[in-house]
């Protein structure tokens, strides 16, 4: 079973930046897509960004395009989410997810493995 571990969350002021990371271990050769989701209190878990091995990144355009960048290291099975110009609406627990599907799903149920989550709080 693939294990995912996120890190890099914390408290940041509005307009600030954070970089989240996710490391995969176990049978990682099965992973084809890695993505970031986030969940705020009282809301459903939502897709933020995802990337296939050898593919272009896909973002939730309405909320994060132009501010967030997802990138990955295929060799080490690591993924990062660079977040800039953070706003209070970005406050959430951010989750790393992985799947062996051949496309980037935006639905959480399409993912096979999840990390434990890392808290991001944007507040002055």
Short mmCIF file of N, CA and C in Angstrom, two decimals:
data_model
loop_
_atom_site.label_atom_id
_atom_site.label_comp_id
_atom_site.label_asym_id
_atom_site.label_seq_id
_atom_site.Cartn_x
_atom_site.Cartn_y
_atom_site.Cartn_z
N UNK A 1 0.84 -1.19 0.00
CA UNK A 1 0.00 0.00 0.00
C UNK A 1 0.88 1.24 0.00
N UNK A 2 0.52 2.19 -0.86
CA UNK A 2 1.27 3.44 -0.95
C UNK A 2 0.99 4.29 0.28
N UNK A 3 2.05 4.84 0.85
CA UNK A 3 1.91 5.78 1.96
C UNK A 3 2.32 7.17 1.47
N UNK A 4 1.57 8.18 1.90
CA UNK A 4 1.84 9.57 1.54
C UNK A 4 1.99 10.38 2.81
N UNK A 5 3.00 11.21 2.84
CA UNK A 5 3.24 12.06 4.01
C UNK A 5 3.42 13.49 3.54
N UNK A 6 2.57 14.38 4.05
CA UNK A 6 2.66 15.80 3.71
C UNK A 6 3.43 16.55 4.80
N UNK A 7 3.99 17.68 4.40
CA UNK A 7 4.63 18.58 5.36
C UNK A 7 4.63 19.98 4.77
N UNK A 8 4.95 20.97 5.61
CA UNK A 8 5.10 22.33 5.12
C UNK A 8 3.99 23.27 5.48
N UNK A 9 2.94 22.78 6.11
CA UNK A 9 1.85 23.67 6.50
C UNK A 9 2.25 24.57 7.65
N UNK A 10 1.39 25.54 7.96
CA UNK A 10 1.67 26.43 9.06
C UNK A 10 0.80 27.66 9.01
N UNK A 11 1.17 28.66 9.81
CA UNK A 11 0.46 29.92 9.88
C UNK A 11 1.20 30.95 9.04
N UNK A 12 0.47 31.65 8.18
CA UNK A 12 1.07 32.66 7.31
C UNK A 12 0.12 33.84 7.21
N UNK A 13 0.69 35.01 7.04
CA UNK A 13 -0.13 36.22 6.90
C UNK A 13 -0.70 36.32 5.50
N UNK A 14 -1.81 37.02 5.35
CA UNK A 14 -2.36 37.24 3.99
C UNK A 14 -1.31 37.86 3.08
N UNK A 15 -1.23 37.33 1.87
CA UNK A 15 -0.23 37.77 0.92
C UNK A 15 1.06 36.99 0.98
N UNK A 16 1.18 36.14 1.97
CA UNK A 16 2.40 35.36 2.14
C UNK A 16 2.43 34.11 1.28
N UNK A 17 3.49 33.33 1.48
CA UNK A 17 3.71 32.13 0.67
C UNK A 17 4.04 30.94 1.56
N UNK A 18 3.74 29.76 1.04
CA UNK A 18 4.11 28.50 1.69
C UNK A 18 4.39 27.48 0.61
N UNK A 19 5.23 26.51 0.94
CA UNK A 19 5.45 25.39 0.03
C UNK A 19 5.15 24.11 0.79
N UNK A 20 4.19 23.36 0.27
CA UNK A 20 3.85 22.07 0.83
C UNK A 20 4.59 20.98 0.06
N UNK A 21 4.92 19.92 0.75
CA UNK A 21 5.56 18.79 0.09
C UNK A 21 4.85 17.50 0.44
N UNK A 22 4.99 16.53 -0.42
CA UNK A 22 4.40 15.21 -0.22
C UNK A 22 5.39 14.17 -0.70
N UNK A 23 5.64 13.19 0.16
CA UNK A 23 6.56 12.12 -0.19
C UNK A 23 5.79 10.81 -0.21
N UNK A 24 5.98 10.04 -1.28
CA UNK A 24 5.32 8.75 -1.42
C UNK A 24 6.31 7.63 -1.13
N UNK A 25 5.81 6.57 -0.48
CA UNK A 25 6.63 5.39 -0.24
C UNK A 25 5.78 4.15 -0.44
N UNK A 26 6.44 2.99 -0.49
CA UNK A 26 5.74 1.75 -0.76
C UNK A 26 5.81 1.44 -2.25
N UNK A 27 4.78 0.77 -2.79
CA UNK A 27 4.77 0.41 -4.22
C UNK A 27 4.47 1.61 -5.10
N UNK A 28 5.38 2.56 -5.13
CA UNK A 28 5.13 3.83 -5.82
C UNK A 28 5.12 3.69 -7.34
N UNK A 29 5.60 2.58 -7.88
CA UNK A 29 5.59 2.43 -9.34
C UNK A 29 4.19 2.40 -9.90
N UNK A 30 3.20 2.13 -9.05
CA UNK A 30 1.80 2.10 -9.51
C UNK A 30 1.21 3.50 -9.62
N UNK A 31 1.86 4.48 -9.03
CA UNK A 31 1.31 5.83 -9.03
C UNK A 31 1.43 6.45 -10.42
N UNK A 32 0.33 6.99 -10.92
CA UNK A 32 0.34 7.68 -12.20
C UNK A 32 -0.01 9.16 -12.04
N UNK A 33 -0.75 9.46 -11.02
CA UNK A 33 -1.20 10.83 -10.78
C UNK A 33 -1.03 11.14 -9.31
N UNK A 34 -0.54 12.33 -9.02
CA UNK A 34 -0.55 12.84 -7.65
C UNK A 34 -1.22 14.21 -7.65
N UNK A 35 -2.01 14.45 -6.62
CA UNK A 35 -2.80 15.68 -6.58
C UNK A 35 -2.86 16.24 -5.17
N UNK A 36 -3.28 17.48 -5.09
CA UNK A 36 -3.56 18.14 -3.82
C UNK A 36 -5.05 18.45 -3.73
N UNK A 37 -5.60 18.15 -2.57
CA UNK A 37 -6.96 18.53 -2.22
C UNK A 37 -6.89 19.37 -0.96
N UNK A 38 -7.96 20.06 -0.67
CA UNK A 38 -8.04 20.79 0.60
C UNK A 38 -9.45 20.72 1.15
N UNK A 39 -9.54 20.86 2.46
CA UNK A 39 -10.84 20.81 3.12
C UNK A 39 -10.89 21.82 4.25
N UNK A 40 -11.89 22.70 4.19
CA UNK A 40 -12.12 23.68 5.24
C UNK A 40 -13.24 23.18 6.13
N UNK A 41 -13.32 23.66 7.37
CA UNK A 41 -14.40 23.22 8.27
C UNK A 41 -15.77 23.45 7.66
N UNK A 42 -16.58 22.41 7.69
CA UNK A 42 -17.94 22.52 7.19
C UNK A 42 -18.06 22.42 5.68
N UNK A 43 -16.96 22.21 4.99
CA UNK A 43 -17.00 22.12 3.53
C UNK A 43 -16.50 20.76 3.08
N UNK A 44 -16.86 20.42 1.84
CA UNK A 44 -16.39 19.16 1.27
C UNK A 44 -14.93 19.30 0.83
N UNK A 45 -14.28 18.16 0.75
CA UNK A 45 -12.90 18.16 0.26
C UNK A 45 -12.92 18.55 -1.23
N UNK A 46 -12.06 19.50 -1.61
CA UNK A 46 -12.06 19.99 -2.98
C UNK A 46 -10.69 19.84 -3.64
N UNK A 47 -10.75 19.61 -4.94
CA UNK A 47 -9.54 19.47 -5.74
C UNK A 47 -8.85 20.82 -5.87
N UNK A 48 -7.52 20.80 -5.72
CA UNK A 48 -6.73 22.02 -5.87
C UNK A 48 -5.89 21.97 -7.13
N UNK A 49 -5.10 20.91 -7.26
CA UNK A 49 -4.22 20.77 -8.41
C UNK A 49 -3.74 19.32 -8.50
N UNK A 50 -3.43 18.88 -9.71
CA UNK A 50 -2.95 17.53 -9.90
C UNK A 50 -1.99 17.45 -11.07
N UNK A 51 -1.22 16.39 -11.11
CA UNK A 51 -0.24 16.24 -12.17
C UNK A 51 0.03 14.76 -12.43
N UNK A 52 0.11 14.42 -13.73
CA UNK A 52 0.48 13.07 -14.12
C UNK A 52 1.97 13.01 -14.37
N UNK A 53 2.52 11.79 -14.23
CA UNK A 53 3.92 11.62 -14.61
C UNK A 53 4.05 11.96 -16.09
N UNK A 54 4.89 12.91 -16.39
CA UNK A 54 5.12 13.28 -17.77
C UNK A 54 4.06 14.16 -18.37
N UNK A 55 3.09 14.60 -17.56
CA UNK A 55 2.00 15.41 -18.08
C UNK A 55 2.05 16.83 -17.58
N UNK A 56 1.14 17.63 -18.09
CA UNK A 56 1.02 19.01 -17.65
C UNK A 56 0.17 19.09 -16.38
N UNK A 57 0.44 20.05 -15.54
CA UNK A 57 -0.37 20.20 -14.33
C UNK A 57 -1.77 20.70 -14.64
N UNK A 58 -2.68 20.35 -13.78
CA UNK A 58 -4.07 20.79 -13.90
C UNK A 58 -4.45 21.47 -12.59
N UNK A 59 -5.07 22.62 -12.68
CA UNK A 59 -5.43 23.40 -11.52
C UNK A 59 -6.93 23.64 -11.47
N UNK A 60 -7.40 23.85 -10.26
CA UNK A 60 -8.74 24.35 -10.09
C UNK A 60 -8.68 25.83 -10.44
N UNK A 61 -9.09 26.17 -11.62
CA UNK A 61 -8.82 27.50 -12.17
C UNK A 61 -9.49 28.62 -11.40
N UNK A 62 -10.62 28.36 -10.85
CA UNK A 62 -11.35 29.43 -10.20
C UNK A 62 -10.67 29.94 -8.95
N UNK A 63 -10.02 29.07 -8.24
CA UNK A 63 -9.54 29.48 -6.93
C UNK A 63 -8.03 29.70 -6.83
N UNK A 64 -7.26 28.95 -7.62
CA UNK A 64 -5.82 28.98 -7.36
C UNK A 64 -4.94 29.25 -8.56
N UNK A 65 -5.50 29.25 -9.75
CA UNK A 65 -4.66 29.44 -10.92
C UNK A 65 -3.95 30.77 -10.87
N UNK A 66 -2.66 30.73 -11.18
CA UNK A 66 -1.86 31.94 -11.13
C UNK A 66 -1.22 32.19 -9.79
N UNK A 67 -1.71 31.52 -8.75
CA UNK A 67 -1.14 31.68 -7.42
C UNK A 67 -0.44 30.42 -6.92
N UNK A 68 -0.96 29.26 -7.32
CA UNK A 68 -0.41 27.99 -6.87
C UNK A 68 0.29 27.30 -8.04
N UNK A 69 1.38 26.62 -7.72
CA UNK A 69 2.11 25.83 -8.72
C UNK A 69 2.38 24.45 -8.15
N UNK A 70 2.02 23.44 -8.92
CA UNK A 70 2.29 22.07 -8.52
C UNK A 70 3.43 21.53 -9.36
N UNK A 71 4.36 20.83 -8.72
CA UNK A 71 5.43 20.20 -9.47
C UNK A 71 5.88 18.95 -8.74
N UNK A 72 6.58 18.10 -9.46
CA UNK A 72 6.92 16.80 -8.90
C UNK A 72 8.28 16.33 -9.37
N UNK A 73 8.84 15.41 -8.62
CA UNK A 73 10.09 14.76 -8.95
C UNK A 73 9.75 13.30 -9.24
N UNK A 74 9.79 12.92 -10.49
CA UNK A 74 9.37 11.56 -10.84
C UNK A 74 10.25 10.49 -10.23
N UNK A 75 11.53 10.79 -10.09
CA UNK A 75 12.46 9.77 -9.59
C UNK A 75 12.21 9.46 -8.13
N UNK A 76 12.07 10.51 -7.33
CA UNK A 76 11.92 10.32 -5.90
C UNK A 76 10.47 10.22 -5.46
N UNK A 77 9.54 10.34 -6.39
CA UNK A 77 8.12 10.29 -6.07
C UNK A 77 7.78 11.33 -5.00
N UNK A 78 8.22 12.52 -5.24
CA UNK A 78 7.89 13.65 -4.38
C UNK A 78 7.08 14.67 -5.17
N UNK A 79 6.25 15.40 -4.45
CA UNK A 79 5.42 16.42 -5.08
C UNK A 79 5.38 17.62 -4.17
N UNK A 80 5.28 18.79 -4.78
CA UNK A 80 5.22 20.02 -4.02
C UNK A 80 4.06 20.89 -4.51
N UNK A 81 3.60 21.75 -3.61
CA UNK A 81 2.62 22.76 -3.99
C UNK A 81 3.15 24.10 -3.49
N UNK A 82 3.55 24.93 -4.44
CA UNK A 82 4.03 26.27 -4.12
C UNK A 82 2.82 27.20 -4.10
N UNK A 83 2.59 27.84 -2.96
CA UNK A 83 1.42 28.70 -2.81
C UNK A 83 1.87 30.13 -2.55
N UNK A 84 1.38 31.05 -3.38
CA UNK A 84 1.74 32.46 -3.24
C UNK A 84 0.47 33.29 -3.09
N UNK A 85 0.66 34.53 -2.64
CA UNK A 85 -0.47 35.46 -2.47
C UNK A 85 -1.62 34.79 -1.72
N UNK A 86 -1.30 34.16 -0.63
CA UNK A 86 -2.31 33.41 0.12
C UNK A 86 -3.35 34.34 0.71
N UNK A 87 -4.57 33.83 0.72
CA UNK A 87 -5.71 34.58 1.23
C UNK A 87 -6.37 33.78 2.34
N UNK A 88 -7.21 34.45 3.13
CA UNK A 88 -7.87 33.76 4.23
C UNK A 88 -8.71 32.59 3.72
N UNK A 89 -9.22 32.71 2.48
CA UNK A 89 -10.04 31.64 1.91
C UNK A 89 -9.22 30.38 1.63
N UNK A 90 -7.91 30.49 1.64
CA UNK A 90 -7.05 29.33 1.41
C UNK A 90 -6.82 28.52 2.68
N UNK A 91 -7.30 29.01 3.80
CA UNK A 91 -7.16 28.27 5.06
C UNK A 91 -7.90 26.94 4.97
N UNK A 92 -7.17 25.86 5.23
CA UNK A 92 -7.75 24.52 5.11
C UNK A 92 -6.69 23.50 5.51
N UNK A 93 -7.15 22.26 5.63
CA UNK A 93 -6.21 21.14 5.71
C UNK A 93 -5.95 20.69 4.27
N UNK A 94 -4.69 20.61 3.91
CA UNK A 94 -4.30 20.22 2.56
C UNK A 94 -3.85 18.77 2.57
N UNK A 95 -4.40 18.01 1.62
CA UNK A 95 -4.12 16.59 1.52
C UNK A 95 -3.43 16.25 0.21
N UNK A 96 -2.49 15.34 0.31
CA UNK A 96 -1.85 14.76 -0.86
C UNK A 96 -2.60 13.47 -1.19
N UNK A 97 -2.81 13.21 -2.48
CA UNK A 97 -3.52 12.02 -2.91
C UNK A 97 -2.85 11.43 -4.14
N UNK A 98 -2.99 10.12 -4.31
CA UNK A 98 -2.38 9.44 -5.45
C UNK A 98 -3.34 8.42 -6.03
N UNK A 99 -3.21 8.21 -7.34
CA UNK A 99 -4.03 7.22 -8.01
C UNK A 99 -3.28 6.64 -9.18
N UNK A 100 -3.68 5.43 -9.62
CA UNK A 100 -3.06 4.84 -10.80
C UNK A 100 -3.89 5.06 -12.07
N UNK A 101 -4.93 5.89 -11.98
CA UNK A 101 -5.71 6.21 -13.16
C UNK A 101 -4.86 6.95 -14.20
N UNK A 102 -5.31 6.89 -15.46
CA UNK A 102 -4.55 7.48 -16.54
C UNK A 102 -4.91 8.91 -16.86
N UNK A 103 -5.54 9.59 -15.90
CA UNK A 103 -5.86 11.00 -16.06
C UNK A 103 -5.91 11.61 -14.68
N UNK A 104 -6.05 12.92 -14.61
CA UNK A 104 -6.09 13.58 -13.31
C UNK A 104 -7.54 13.73 -12.88
N UNK A 105 -8.01 12.92 -11.94
CA UNK A 105 -9.39 13.05 -11.49
C UNK A 105 -9.54 14.24 -10.55
N UNK A 106 -10.70 14.84 -10.58
CA UNK A 106 -11.01 15.93 -9.64
C UNK A 106 -11.90 15.47 -8.51
N UNK A 107 -12.30 14.20 -8.56
CA UNK A 107 -13.18 13.63 -7.55
C UNK A 107 -12.35 12.83 -6.57
N UNK A 108 -12.53 13.08 -5.29
CA UNK A 108 -11.70 12.43 -4.28
C UNK A 108 -11.85 10.92 -4.27
N UNK A 109 -13.02 10.42 -4.61
CA UNK A 109 -13.25 8.97 -4.57
C UNK A 109 -12.44 8.21 -5.62
N UNK A 110 -11.86 8.92 -6.59
CA UNK A 110 -11.04 8.28 -7.62
C UNK A 110 -9.59 8.05 -7.17
N UNK A 111 -9.27 8.49 -5.98
CA UNK A 111 -7.91 8.34 -5.49
C UNK A 111 -7.79 7.15 -4.54
N UNK A 112 -6.66 6.46 -4.64
CA UNK A 112 -6.46 5.23 -3.89
C UNK A 112 -5.73 5.46 -2.56
N UNK A 113 -4.91 6.48 -2.51
CA UNK A 113 -4.09 6.71 -1.34
C UNK A 113 -4.15 8.17 -0.93
N UNK A 114 -4.12 8.38 0.39
CA UNK A 114 -4.20 9.73 0.95
C UNK A 114 -3.18 9.91 2.06
N UNK A 115 -2.69 11.14 2.18
CA UNK A 115 -1.87 11.48 3.32
C UNK A 115 -2.75 11.89 4.49
N UNK A 116 -2.08 12.22 5.59
CA UNK A 116 -2.81 12.57 6.81
C UNK A 116 -3.26 14.02 6.82
N UNK A 117 -2.71 14.83 5.92
CA UNK A 117 -3.09 16.23 5.83
C UNK A 117 -2.15 17.14 6.60
N UNK A 118 -2.04 18.37 6.12
CA UNK A 118 -1.25 19.39 6.80
C UNK A 118 -2.06 20.69 6.84
N UNK A 119 -2.09 21.32 7.99
CA UNK A 119 -2.93 22.50 8.19
C UNK A 119 -2.24 23.74 7.64
N UNK A 120 -3.00 24.51 6.86
CA UNK A 120 -2.55 25.82 6.38
C UNK A 120 -3.54 26.85 6.92
N UNK A 121 -3.02 27.82 7.66
CA UNK A 121 -3.85 28.87 8.21
C UNK A 121 -3.33 30.22 7.74
N UNK A 122 -4.20 30.97 7.08
CA UNK A 122 -3.84 32.30 6.59
C UNK A 122 -4.58 33.32 7.44
N UNK A 123 -3.82 34.05 8.24
CA UNK A 123 -4.43 34.98 9.16
C UNK A 123 -3.42 36.03 9.59
N UNK A 124 -3.91 37.23 9.84
CA UNK A 124 -3.04 38.28 10.33
C UNK A 124 -3.02 38.31 11.86
#
